[in-house]
Short mmCIF file of C-alpha atoms and ligand atoms in Angstrom, two decimals:
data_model
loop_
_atom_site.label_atom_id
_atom_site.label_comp_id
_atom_site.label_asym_id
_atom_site.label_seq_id
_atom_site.Cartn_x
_atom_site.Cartn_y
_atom_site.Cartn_z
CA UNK A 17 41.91 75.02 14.89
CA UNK A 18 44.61 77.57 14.22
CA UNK A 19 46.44 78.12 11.29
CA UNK A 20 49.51 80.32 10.13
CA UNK A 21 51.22 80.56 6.53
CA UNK A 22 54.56 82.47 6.87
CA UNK A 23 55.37 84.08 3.29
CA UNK A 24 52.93 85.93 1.55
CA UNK A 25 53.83 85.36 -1.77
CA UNK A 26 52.21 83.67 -4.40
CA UNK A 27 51.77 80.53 -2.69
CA UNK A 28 51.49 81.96 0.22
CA UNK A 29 48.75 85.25 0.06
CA UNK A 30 46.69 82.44 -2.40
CA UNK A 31 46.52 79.82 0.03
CA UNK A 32 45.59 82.04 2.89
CA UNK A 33 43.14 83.81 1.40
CA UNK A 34 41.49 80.95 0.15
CA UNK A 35 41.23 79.26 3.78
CA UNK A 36 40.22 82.66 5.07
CA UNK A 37 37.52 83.18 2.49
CA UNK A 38 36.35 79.16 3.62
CA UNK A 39 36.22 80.64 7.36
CA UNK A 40 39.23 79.28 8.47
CA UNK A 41 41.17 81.17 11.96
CA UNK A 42 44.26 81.93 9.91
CA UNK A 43 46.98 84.52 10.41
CA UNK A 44 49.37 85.39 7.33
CA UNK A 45 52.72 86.16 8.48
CA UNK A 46 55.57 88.31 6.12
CA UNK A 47 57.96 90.04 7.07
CA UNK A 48 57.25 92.75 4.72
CA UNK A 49 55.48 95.66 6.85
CA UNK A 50 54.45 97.66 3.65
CA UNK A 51 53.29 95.03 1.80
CA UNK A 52 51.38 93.47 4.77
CA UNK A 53 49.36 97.40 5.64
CA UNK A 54 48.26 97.19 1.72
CA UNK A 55 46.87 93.09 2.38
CA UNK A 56 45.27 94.54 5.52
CA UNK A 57 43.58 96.99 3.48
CA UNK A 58 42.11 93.78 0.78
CA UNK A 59 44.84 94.90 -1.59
CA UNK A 60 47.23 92.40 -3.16
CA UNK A 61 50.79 93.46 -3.75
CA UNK A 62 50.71 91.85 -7.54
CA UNK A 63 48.19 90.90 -10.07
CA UNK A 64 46.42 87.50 -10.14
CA UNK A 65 42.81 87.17 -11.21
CA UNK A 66 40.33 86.52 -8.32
CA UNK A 67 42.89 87.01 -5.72
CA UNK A 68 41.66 90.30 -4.12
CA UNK A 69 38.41 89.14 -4.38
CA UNK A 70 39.15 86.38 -2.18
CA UNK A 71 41.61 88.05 0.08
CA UNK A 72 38.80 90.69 0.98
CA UNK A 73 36.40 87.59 1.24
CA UNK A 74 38.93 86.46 4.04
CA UNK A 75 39.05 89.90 5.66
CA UNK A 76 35.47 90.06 6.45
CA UNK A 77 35.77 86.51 8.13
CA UNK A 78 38.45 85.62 11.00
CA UNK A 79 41.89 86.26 8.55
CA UNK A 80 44.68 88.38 10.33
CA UNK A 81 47.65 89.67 8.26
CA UNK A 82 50.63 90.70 10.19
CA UNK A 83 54.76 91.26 10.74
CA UNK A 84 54.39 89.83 13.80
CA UNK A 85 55.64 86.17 14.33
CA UNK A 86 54.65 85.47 17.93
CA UNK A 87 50.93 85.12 16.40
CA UNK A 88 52.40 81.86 15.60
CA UNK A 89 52.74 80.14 18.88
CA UNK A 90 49.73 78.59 18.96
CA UNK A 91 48.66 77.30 15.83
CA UNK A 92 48.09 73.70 15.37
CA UNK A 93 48.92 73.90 11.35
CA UNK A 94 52.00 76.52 10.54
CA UNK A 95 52.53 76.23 6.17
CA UNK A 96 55.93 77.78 5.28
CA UNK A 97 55.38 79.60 1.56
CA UNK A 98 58.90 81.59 1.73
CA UNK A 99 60.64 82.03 -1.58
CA UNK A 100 64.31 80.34 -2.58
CA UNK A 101 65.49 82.21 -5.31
CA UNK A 102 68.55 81.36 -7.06
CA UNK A 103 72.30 81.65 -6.54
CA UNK A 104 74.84 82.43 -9.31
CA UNK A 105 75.36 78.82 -9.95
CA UNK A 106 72.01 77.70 -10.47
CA UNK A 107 71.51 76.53 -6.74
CA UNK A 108 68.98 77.66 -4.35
CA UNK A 109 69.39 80.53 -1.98
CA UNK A 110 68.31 79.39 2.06
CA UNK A 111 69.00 82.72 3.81
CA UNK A 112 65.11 83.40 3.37
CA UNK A 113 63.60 80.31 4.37
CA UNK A 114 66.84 79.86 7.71
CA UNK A 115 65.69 82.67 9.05
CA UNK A 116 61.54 81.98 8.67
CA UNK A 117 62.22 78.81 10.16
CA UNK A 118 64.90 80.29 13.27
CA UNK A 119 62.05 82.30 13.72
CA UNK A 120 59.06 79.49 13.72
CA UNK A 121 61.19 77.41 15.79
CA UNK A 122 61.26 80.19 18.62
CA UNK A 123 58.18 80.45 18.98
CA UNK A 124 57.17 77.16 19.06
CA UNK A 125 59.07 76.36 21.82
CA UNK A 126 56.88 78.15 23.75
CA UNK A 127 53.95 76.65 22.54
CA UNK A 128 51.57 73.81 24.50
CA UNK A 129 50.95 72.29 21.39
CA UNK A 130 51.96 70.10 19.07
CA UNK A 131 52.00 71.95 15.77
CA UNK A 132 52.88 70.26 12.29
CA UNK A 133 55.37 72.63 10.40
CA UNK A 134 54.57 72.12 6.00
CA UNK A 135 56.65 73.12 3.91
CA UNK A 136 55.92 74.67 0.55
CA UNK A 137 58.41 75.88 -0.55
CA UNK A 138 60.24 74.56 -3.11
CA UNK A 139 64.07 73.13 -1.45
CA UNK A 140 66.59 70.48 -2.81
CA UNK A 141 65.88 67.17 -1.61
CA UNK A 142 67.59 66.22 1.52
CA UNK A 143 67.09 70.57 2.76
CA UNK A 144 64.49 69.24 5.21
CA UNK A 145 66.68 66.49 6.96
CA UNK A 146 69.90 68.50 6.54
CA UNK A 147 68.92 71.96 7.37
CA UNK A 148 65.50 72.91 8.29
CA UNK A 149 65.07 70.05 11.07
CA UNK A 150 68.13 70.88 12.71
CA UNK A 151 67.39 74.98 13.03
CA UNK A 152 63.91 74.13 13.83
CA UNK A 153 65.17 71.71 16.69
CA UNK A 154 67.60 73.50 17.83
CA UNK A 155 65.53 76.83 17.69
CA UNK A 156 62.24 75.26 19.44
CA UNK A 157 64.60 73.04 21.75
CA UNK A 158 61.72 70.48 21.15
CA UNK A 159 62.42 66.69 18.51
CA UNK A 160 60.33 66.45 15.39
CA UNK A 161 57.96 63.82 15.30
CA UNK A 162 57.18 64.19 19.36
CA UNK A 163 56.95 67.82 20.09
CA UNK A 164 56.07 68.69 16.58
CA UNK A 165 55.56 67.68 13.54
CA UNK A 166 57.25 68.74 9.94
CA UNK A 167 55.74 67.44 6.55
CA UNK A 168 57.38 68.27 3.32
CA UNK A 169 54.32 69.43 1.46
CA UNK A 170 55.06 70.66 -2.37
CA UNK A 171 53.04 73.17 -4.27
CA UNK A 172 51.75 72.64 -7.66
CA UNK A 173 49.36 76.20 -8.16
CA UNK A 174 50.34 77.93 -11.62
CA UNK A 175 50.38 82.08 -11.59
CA UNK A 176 47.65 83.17 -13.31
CA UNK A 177 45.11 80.01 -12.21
CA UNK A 178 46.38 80.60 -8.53
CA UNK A 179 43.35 80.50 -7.14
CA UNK A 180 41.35 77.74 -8.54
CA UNK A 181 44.94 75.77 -8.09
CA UNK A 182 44.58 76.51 -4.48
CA UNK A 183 40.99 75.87 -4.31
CA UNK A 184 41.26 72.76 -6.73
CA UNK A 185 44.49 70.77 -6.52
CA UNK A 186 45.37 67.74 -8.64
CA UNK A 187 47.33 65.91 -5.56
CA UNK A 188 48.14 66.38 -2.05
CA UNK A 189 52.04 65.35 -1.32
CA UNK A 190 53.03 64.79 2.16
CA UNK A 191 56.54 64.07 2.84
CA UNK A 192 57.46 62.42 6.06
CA UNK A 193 57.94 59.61 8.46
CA UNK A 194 56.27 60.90 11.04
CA UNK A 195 53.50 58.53 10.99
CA UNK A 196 51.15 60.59 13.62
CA UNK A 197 51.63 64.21 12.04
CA UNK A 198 51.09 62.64 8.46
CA UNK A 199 47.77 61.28 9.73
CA UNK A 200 46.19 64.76 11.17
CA UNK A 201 47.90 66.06 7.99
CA UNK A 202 45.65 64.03 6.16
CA UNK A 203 42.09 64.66 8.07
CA UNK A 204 42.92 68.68 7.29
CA UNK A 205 43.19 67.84 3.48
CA UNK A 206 40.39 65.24 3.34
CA UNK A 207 38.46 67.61 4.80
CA UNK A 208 39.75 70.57 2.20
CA UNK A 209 39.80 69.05 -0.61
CA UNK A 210 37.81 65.67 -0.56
CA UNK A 211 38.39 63.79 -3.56
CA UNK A 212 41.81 64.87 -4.41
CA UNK A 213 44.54 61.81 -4.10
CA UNK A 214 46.95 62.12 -1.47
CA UNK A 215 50.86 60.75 -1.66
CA UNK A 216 52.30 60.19 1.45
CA UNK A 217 55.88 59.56 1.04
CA UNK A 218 59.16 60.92 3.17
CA UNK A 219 61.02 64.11 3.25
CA UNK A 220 63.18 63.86 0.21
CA UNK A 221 60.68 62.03 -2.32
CA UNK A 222 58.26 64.79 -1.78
CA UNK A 223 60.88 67.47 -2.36
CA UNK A 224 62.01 65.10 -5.55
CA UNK A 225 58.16 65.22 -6.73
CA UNK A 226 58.94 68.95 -6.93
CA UNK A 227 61.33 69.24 -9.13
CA UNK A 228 59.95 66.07 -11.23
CA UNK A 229 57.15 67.73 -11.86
CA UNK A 230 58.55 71.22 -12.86
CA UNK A 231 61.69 69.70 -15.63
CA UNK A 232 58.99 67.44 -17.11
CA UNK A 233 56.76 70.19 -17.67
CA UNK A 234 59.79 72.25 -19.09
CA UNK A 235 60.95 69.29 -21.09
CA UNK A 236 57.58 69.49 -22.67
CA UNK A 237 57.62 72.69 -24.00
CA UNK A 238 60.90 72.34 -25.10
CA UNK A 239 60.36 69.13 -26.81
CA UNK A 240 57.47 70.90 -28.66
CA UNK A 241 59.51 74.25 -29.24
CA UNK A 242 62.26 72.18 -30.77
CA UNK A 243 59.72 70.53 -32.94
CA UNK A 244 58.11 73.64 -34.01
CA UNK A 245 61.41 75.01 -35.41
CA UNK A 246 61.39 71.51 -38.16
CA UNK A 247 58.06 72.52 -38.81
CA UNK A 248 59.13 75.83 -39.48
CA UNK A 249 61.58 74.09 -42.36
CA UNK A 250 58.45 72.06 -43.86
CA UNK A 251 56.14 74.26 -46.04
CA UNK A 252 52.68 74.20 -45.25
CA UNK A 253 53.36 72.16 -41.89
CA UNK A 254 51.91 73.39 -38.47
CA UNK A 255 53.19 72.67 -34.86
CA UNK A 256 49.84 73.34 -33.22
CA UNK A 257 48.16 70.60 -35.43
CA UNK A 258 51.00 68.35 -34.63
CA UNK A 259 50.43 69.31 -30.73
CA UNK A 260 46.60 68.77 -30.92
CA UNK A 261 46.64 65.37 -32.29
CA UNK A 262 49.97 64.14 -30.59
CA UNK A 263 48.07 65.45 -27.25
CA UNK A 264 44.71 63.53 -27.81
CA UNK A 265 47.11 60.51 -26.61
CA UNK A 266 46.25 59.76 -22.90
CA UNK A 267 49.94 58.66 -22.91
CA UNK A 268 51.16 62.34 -24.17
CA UNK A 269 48.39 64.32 -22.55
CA UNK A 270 47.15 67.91 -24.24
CA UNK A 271 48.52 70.52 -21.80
CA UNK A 272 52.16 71.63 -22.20
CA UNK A 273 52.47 71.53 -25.62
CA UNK A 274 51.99 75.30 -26.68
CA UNK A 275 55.16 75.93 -28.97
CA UNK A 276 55.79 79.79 -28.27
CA UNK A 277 59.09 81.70 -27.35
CA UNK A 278 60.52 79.26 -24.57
CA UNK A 279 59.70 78.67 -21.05
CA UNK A 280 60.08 81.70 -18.39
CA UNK A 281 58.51 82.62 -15.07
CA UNK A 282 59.84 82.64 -11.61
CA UNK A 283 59.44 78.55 -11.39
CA UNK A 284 60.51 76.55 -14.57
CA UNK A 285 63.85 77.99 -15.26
CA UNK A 286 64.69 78.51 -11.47
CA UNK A 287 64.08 75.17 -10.96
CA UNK A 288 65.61 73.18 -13.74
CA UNK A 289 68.81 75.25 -12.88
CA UNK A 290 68.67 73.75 -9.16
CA UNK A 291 67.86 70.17 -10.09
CA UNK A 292 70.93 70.47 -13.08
CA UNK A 293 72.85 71.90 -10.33
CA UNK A 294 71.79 68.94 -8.00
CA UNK A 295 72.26 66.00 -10.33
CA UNK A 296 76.26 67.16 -10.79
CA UNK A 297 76.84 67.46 -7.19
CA UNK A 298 75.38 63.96 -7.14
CA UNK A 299 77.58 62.98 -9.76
CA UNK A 300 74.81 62.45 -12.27
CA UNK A 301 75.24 63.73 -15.88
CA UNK A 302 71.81 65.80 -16.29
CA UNK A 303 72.29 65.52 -20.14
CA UNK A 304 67.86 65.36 -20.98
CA UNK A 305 67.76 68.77 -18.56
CA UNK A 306 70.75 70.43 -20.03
CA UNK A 307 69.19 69.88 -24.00
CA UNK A 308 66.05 71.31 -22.64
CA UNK A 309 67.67 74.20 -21.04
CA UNK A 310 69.45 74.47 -24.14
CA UNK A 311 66.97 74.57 -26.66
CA UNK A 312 65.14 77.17 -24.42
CA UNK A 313 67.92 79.44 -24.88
CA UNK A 314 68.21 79.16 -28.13
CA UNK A 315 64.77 79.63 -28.98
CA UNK A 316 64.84 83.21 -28.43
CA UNK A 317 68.22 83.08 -30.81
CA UNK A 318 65.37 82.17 -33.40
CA UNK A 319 63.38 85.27 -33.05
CA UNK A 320 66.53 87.45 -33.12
CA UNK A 321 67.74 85.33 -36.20
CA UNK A 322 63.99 85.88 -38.10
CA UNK A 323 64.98 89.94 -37.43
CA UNK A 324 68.44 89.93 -38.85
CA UNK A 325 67.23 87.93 -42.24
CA UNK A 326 64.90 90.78 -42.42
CA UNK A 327 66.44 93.57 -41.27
CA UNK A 328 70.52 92.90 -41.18
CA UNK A 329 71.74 95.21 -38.89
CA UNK A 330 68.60 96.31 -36.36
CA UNK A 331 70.26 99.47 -35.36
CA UNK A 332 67.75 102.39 -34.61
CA UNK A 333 65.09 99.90 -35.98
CA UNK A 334 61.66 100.48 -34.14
CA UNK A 335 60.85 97.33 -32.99
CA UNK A 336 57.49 97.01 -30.55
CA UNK A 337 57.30 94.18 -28.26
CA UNK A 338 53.63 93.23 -27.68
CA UNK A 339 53.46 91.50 -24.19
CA UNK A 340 56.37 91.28 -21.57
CA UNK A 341 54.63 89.81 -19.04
CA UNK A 342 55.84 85.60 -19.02
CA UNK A 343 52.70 84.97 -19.67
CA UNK A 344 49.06 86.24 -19.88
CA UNK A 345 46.86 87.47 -17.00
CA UNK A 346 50.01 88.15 -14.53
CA UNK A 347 52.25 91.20 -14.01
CA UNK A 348 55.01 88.84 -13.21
CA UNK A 349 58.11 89.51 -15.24
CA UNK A 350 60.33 87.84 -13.76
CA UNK A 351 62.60 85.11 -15.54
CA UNK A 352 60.02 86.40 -18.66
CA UNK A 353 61.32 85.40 -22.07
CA UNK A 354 59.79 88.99 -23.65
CA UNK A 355 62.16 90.47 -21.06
CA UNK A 356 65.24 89.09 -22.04
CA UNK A 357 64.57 89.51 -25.95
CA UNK A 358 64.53 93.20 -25.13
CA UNK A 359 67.92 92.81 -23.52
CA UNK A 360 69.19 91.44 -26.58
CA UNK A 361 67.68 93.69 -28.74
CA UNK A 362 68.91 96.93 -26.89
CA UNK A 363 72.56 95.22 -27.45
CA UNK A 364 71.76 95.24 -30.87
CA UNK A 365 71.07 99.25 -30.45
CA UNK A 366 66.98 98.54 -32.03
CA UNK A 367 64.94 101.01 -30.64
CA UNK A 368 61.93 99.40 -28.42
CA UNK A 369 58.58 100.15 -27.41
CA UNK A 370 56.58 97.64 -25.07
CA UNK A 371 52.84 97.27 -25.02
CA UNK A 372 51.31 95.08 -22.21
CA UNK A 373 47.93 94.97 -20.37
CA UNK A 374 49.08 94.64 -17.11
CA UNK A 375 52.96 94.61 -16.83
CA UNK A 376 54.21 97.75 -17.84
CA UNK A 377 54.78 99.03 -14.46
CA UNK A 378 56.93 95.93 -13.88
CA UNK A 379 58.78 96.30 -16.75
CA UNK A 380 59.76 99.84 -15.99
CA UNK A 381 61.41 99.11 -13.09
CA UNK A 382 63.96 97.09 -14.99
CA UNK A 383 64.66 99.28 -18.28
CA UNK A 384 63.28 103.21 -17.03
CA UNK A 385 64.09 105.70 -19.87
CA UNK A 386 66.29 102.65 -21.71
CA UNK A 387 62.75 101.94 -23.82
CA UNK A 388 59.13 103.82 -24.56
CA UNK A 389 56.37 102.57 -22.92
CA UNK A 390 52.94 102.67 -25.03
CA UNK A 391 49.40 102.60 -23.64
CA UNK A 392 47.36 101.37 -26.30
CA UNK A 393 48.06 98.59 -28.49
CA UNK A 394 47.87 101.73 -31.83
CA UNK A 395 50.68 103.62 -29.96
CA UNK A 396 52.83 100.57 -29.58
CA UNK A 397 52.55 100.42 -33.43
CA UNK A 398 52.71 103.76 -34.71
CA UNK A 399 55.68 103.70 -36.83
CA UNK A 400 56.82 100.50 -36.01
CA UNK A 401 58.89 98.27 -38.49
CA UNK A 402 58.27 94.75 -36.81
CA UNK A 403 56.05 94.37 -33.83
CA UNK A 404 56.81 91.02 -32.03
CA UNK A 405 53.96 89.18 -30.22
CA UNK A 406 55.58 87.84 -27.17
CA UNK A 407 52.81 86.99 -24.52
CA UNK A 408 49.47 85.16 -25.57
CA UNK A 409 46.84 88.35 -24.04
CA UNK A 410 43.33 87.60 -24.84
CA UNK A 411 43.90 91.54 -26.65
CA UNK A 412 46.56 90.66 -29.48
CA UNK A 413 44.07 87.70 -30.72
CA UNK A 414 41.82 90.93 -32.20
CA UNK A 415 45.01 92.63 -33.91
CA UNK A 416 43.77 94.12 -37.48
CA UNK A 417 44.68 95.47 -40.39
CA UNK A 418 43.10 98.94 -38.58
CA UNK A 419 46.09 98.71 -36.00
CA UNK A 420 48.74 97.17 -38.45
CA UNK A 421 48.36 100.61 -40.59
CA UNK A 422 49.84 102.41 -38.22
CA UNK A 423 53.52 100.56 -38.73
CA UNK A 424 56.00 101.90 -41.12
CA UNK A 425 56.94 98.18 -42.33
CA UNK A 426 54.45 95.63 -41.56
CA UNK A 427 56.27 93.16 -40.40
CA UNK A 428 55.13 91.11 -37.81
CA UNK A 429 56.49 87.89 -35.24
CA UNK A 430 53.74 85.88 -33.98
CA UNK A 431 55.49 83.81 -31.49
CA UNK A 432 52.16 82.29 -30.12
CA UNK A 433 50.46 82.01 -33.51
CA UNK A 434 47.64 83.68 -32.37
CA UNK A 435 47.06 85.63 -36.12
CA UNK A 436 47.57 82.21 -38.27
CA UNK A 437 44.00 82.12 -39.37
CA UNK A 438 43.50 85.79 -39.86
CA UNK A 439 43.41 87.40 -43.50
CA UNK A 440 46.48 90.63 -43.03
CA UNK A 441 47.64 92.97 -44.83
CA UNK A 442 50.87 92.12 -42.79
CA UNK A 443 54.23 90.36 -43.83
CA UNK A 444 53.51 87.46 -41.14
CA UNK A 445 56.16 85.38 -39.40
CA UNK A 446 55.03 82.81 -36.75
CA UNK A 447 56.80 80.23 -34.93
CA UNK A 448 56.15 76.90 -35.86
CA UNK A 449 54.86 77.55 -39.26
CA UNK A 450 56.22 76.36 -42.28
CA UNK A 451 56.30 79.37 -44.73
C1 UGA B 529 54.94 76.55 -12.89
C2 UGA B 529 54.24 75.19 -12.86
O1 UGA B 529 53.39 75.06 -14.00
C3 UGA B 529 53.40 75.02 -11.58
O2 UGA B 529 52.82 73.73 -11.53
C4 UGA B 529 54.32 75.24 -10.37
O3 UGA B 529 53.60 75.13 -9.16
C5 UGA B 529 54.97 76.61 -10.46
O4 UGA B 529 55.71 76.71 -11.70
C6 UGA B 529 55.90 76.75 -9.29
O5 UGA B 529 56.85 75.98 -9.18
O6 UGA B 529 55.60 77.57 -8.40
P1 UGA B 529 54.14 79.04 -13.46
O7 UGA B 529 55.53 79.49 -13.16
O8 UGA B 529 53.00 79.82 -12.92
O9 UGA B 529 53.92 77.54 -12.95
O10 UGA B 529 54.02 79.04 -15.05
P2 UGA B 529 53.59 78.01 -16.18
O11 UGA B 529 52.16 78.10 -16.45
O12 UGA B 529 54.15 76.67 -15.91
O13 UGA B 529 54.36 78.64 -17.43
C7 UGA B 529 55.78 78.70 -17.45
C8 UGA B 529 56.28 79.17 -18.78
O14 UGA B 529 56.08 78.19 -19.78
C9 UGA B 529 55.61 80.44 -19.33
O15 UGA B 529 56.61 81.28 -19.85
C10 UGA B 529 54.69 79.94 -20.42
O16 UGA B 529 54.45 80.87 -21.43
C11 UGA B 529 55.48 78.75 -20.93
N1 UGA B 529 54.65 77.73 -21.60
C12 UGA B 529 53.78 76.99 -20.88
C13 UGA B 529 54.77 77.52 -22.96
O17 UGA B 529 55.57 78.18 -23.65
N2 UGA B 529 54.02 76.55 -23.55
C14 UGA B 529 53.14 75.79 -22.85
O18 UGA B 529 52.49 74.92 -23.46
C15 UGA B 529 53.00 76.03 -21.47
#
């Protein structure tokens, strides 16, 4: 058994890496050649914990990484992990995943098998019907369900826990009518992942199950994050007590409810942009997404707001941002909530320095000589009127008094609580806290 995953991304360099390290024949396709001679070399192009580990695990075995997509032709299972970033408007971007697809379709036609096509990556419902069947028929000159087989088969893995996501997944979903394909679909997975409950469903649920998933989990946090600004108004009162308990309810569930700065990453907001995008093209009013897009934004309007009461006008203040990464144990800014608070505060003419463990190199790309970048967490400090804590690292949990001395005003944000039971000689802020 062959197997090819086209996009090493993410979702992609995880998943093949994980079936390589199992001893799986599996070739990992981009069309990256720079990034691909560093993967060949057991060296991943971002941070994620255990992922080199396993990609070098997968080396040793029968993994092949390469530009080339005529490795393709025959493989019995081809996984498509391209990404679909966003338009203007809030819809999703195709050109990327057309032209993986043109490509896969090519070279199937030439194969003497009949390979099932998954795809991962995260499209409207209705893309697979409307646009990716057609280019891959058309491409392959071969009919889905007969000469091959297509499964819409959504991801679930979270950055950070990539890994044991891919290793460990709380449902299979396989999307399609194609009775025949869905069933050697399912002998693959059994045999992957025994145990783990499989959905079979067609093309446009699956792709639906997608999005579900992602706007509930946003509407969570901002359900919480709105609820952590009232408890912010009630003295005493504390939104992670309020989380704990409401989460011990099997109805509610625990995860999801970490009050903090608002929702960023490369997924959430992406996402609930395309399904609000969706729903008024469908002529549905997405009023529940829109409030939780809504209070997302303005959660960061609550930081800047807790700066101005101190501070009035923040021009030339020295403000340090303590994490910018959207959340700990990535180098993944993008969509990050730290990142855009800088963007604010720059408008307001503050003068920044960042601190992060692993995303400063990432962050310098997007604001160069516009900000100081500090090595330690004592040089982020060092004369510092407020220092903000924007990312939950394992590091800012042992912040002290011995690092605090080192700021001109002590004033300090904690917008993941992480200092709430700490004794500081600090003037302490912290979301969803009643002072
Ligand atoms: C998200 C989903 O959790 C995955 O299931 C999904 O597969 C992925 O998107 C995707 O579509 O590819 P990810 O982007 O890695 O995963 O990040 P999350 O762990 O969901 O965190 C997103 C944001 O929410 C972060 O900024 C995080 O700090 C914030 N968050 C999360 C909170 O503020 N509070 C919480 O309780 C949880």
């Amino acid at each position: 058994m062959k197997i090819a995953v086209v996009g090493l991304g993410f979702v992609g360099l995880s998943l093949t890496s994980v079936l390589a390290a199992k001893g799986y024949d599996i070739i990992g396709i981009d069309i990256d050649e720079q990034k691909c001679n560093k993967m060949i070399n057991g060296i991943s192009p971002f941070f994620e914990p255990e992922l080199e580990k396993t990609l070098q695990n997968g080396l040793k075995k029968k993994l092949k990484i390469s530009t080339d997509f005529s490795l393709i032709t025959n493989c019995d299972f081809i996984f498509v992990t391209v990404g679909t970033p966003q338009n203007a408007n809030g819809s999703i971007d195709l050109s990327t995943i057309k032209k993986a697809i043109s490509s896969i379709g090519q070279k199937i036609s030439k194969s003497k098998k009949k390979p099932i096509i998954f795809i991962k990556s995260t499209v409207i419902p209705g893309t697979i019907k409307k646009v990716i069947l057609p280019i891959l028929e058309k491409k392959s000159n071969k009919k889905a369900g007969k000469e091959f087989g297509l499964i819409s088969n959504p991801e679930f893995l979270q950055e950070s826990s990539a890994i044991k996501d891919t290793e460990f997944p709380h449902v299979i979903v396989l999307g399609s009518s194609d009775t025949k394909s869905v069933q050697k679909a399912k002998k693959l997975f059994l045999k992957l992942h025994p145990n783990v409950p499989i959905i079979s469903t067609n093309h446009q649920t699956a792709e639906m199950i997608k999005y579900a998933n992602n706007s509930f989990l946003a509407t969570k946090i901002s359900f919480i994050n709105q609820l952590s600004n009232i408890c912010q108004k009630i003295p005493g009162a504390n939104i992670d007590d309020v989380g704990k308990a409401i989460g011990l309810d099997p109805r509610i569930g625990k995860l999801f409810l970490n009050a903090g700065p608002g929702y960023g990453g490369s997924c959430l907001p992406k996402d609930m942009k395309a399904l609000i995008n969706f729903a008024n093209i469908s002529g549905i009013n997405p009023s529940l997404l829109n409030a939780v897009e809504e209070v997302n934004t303005k959660q960061l309007e609550e930081i800047i707001q807790i700066t101005k009461q101190k501070f009035g006008n923040l021009t030339a203040k020295k403000i340090t941002i303590l994490g910018t990464a959207f959340k700990p144990n990535t180098d993944d800014i993008r969509d990050s909530v730290a990142v855009e608070l800088i963007k604010k505060l720059l408008k307001k003419k503050a003068k920044i320095t960042i601190h992060d463990p692993k995303a400063i190199k990432n962050t310098r790309k997007i604001f160069k000589e516009k900000i100081s970048y500090a090595k330690t967490i004592e040089d982020a400090l060092t004369q510092s009127q407020c220092a903000i804590i924007m990312t939950q690292w394992k590091q800012y949990e042992k912040l002290s008094n011995n690092q605090f001395k080192y700021m001109t005003k002590r004033f300090v944000i904690d917008c993941r609580r992480m200092l709430v039971k700490k004794q500081l000689d600090i003037d302490y802020y912290a979301i969803g806290l009643g002072k």
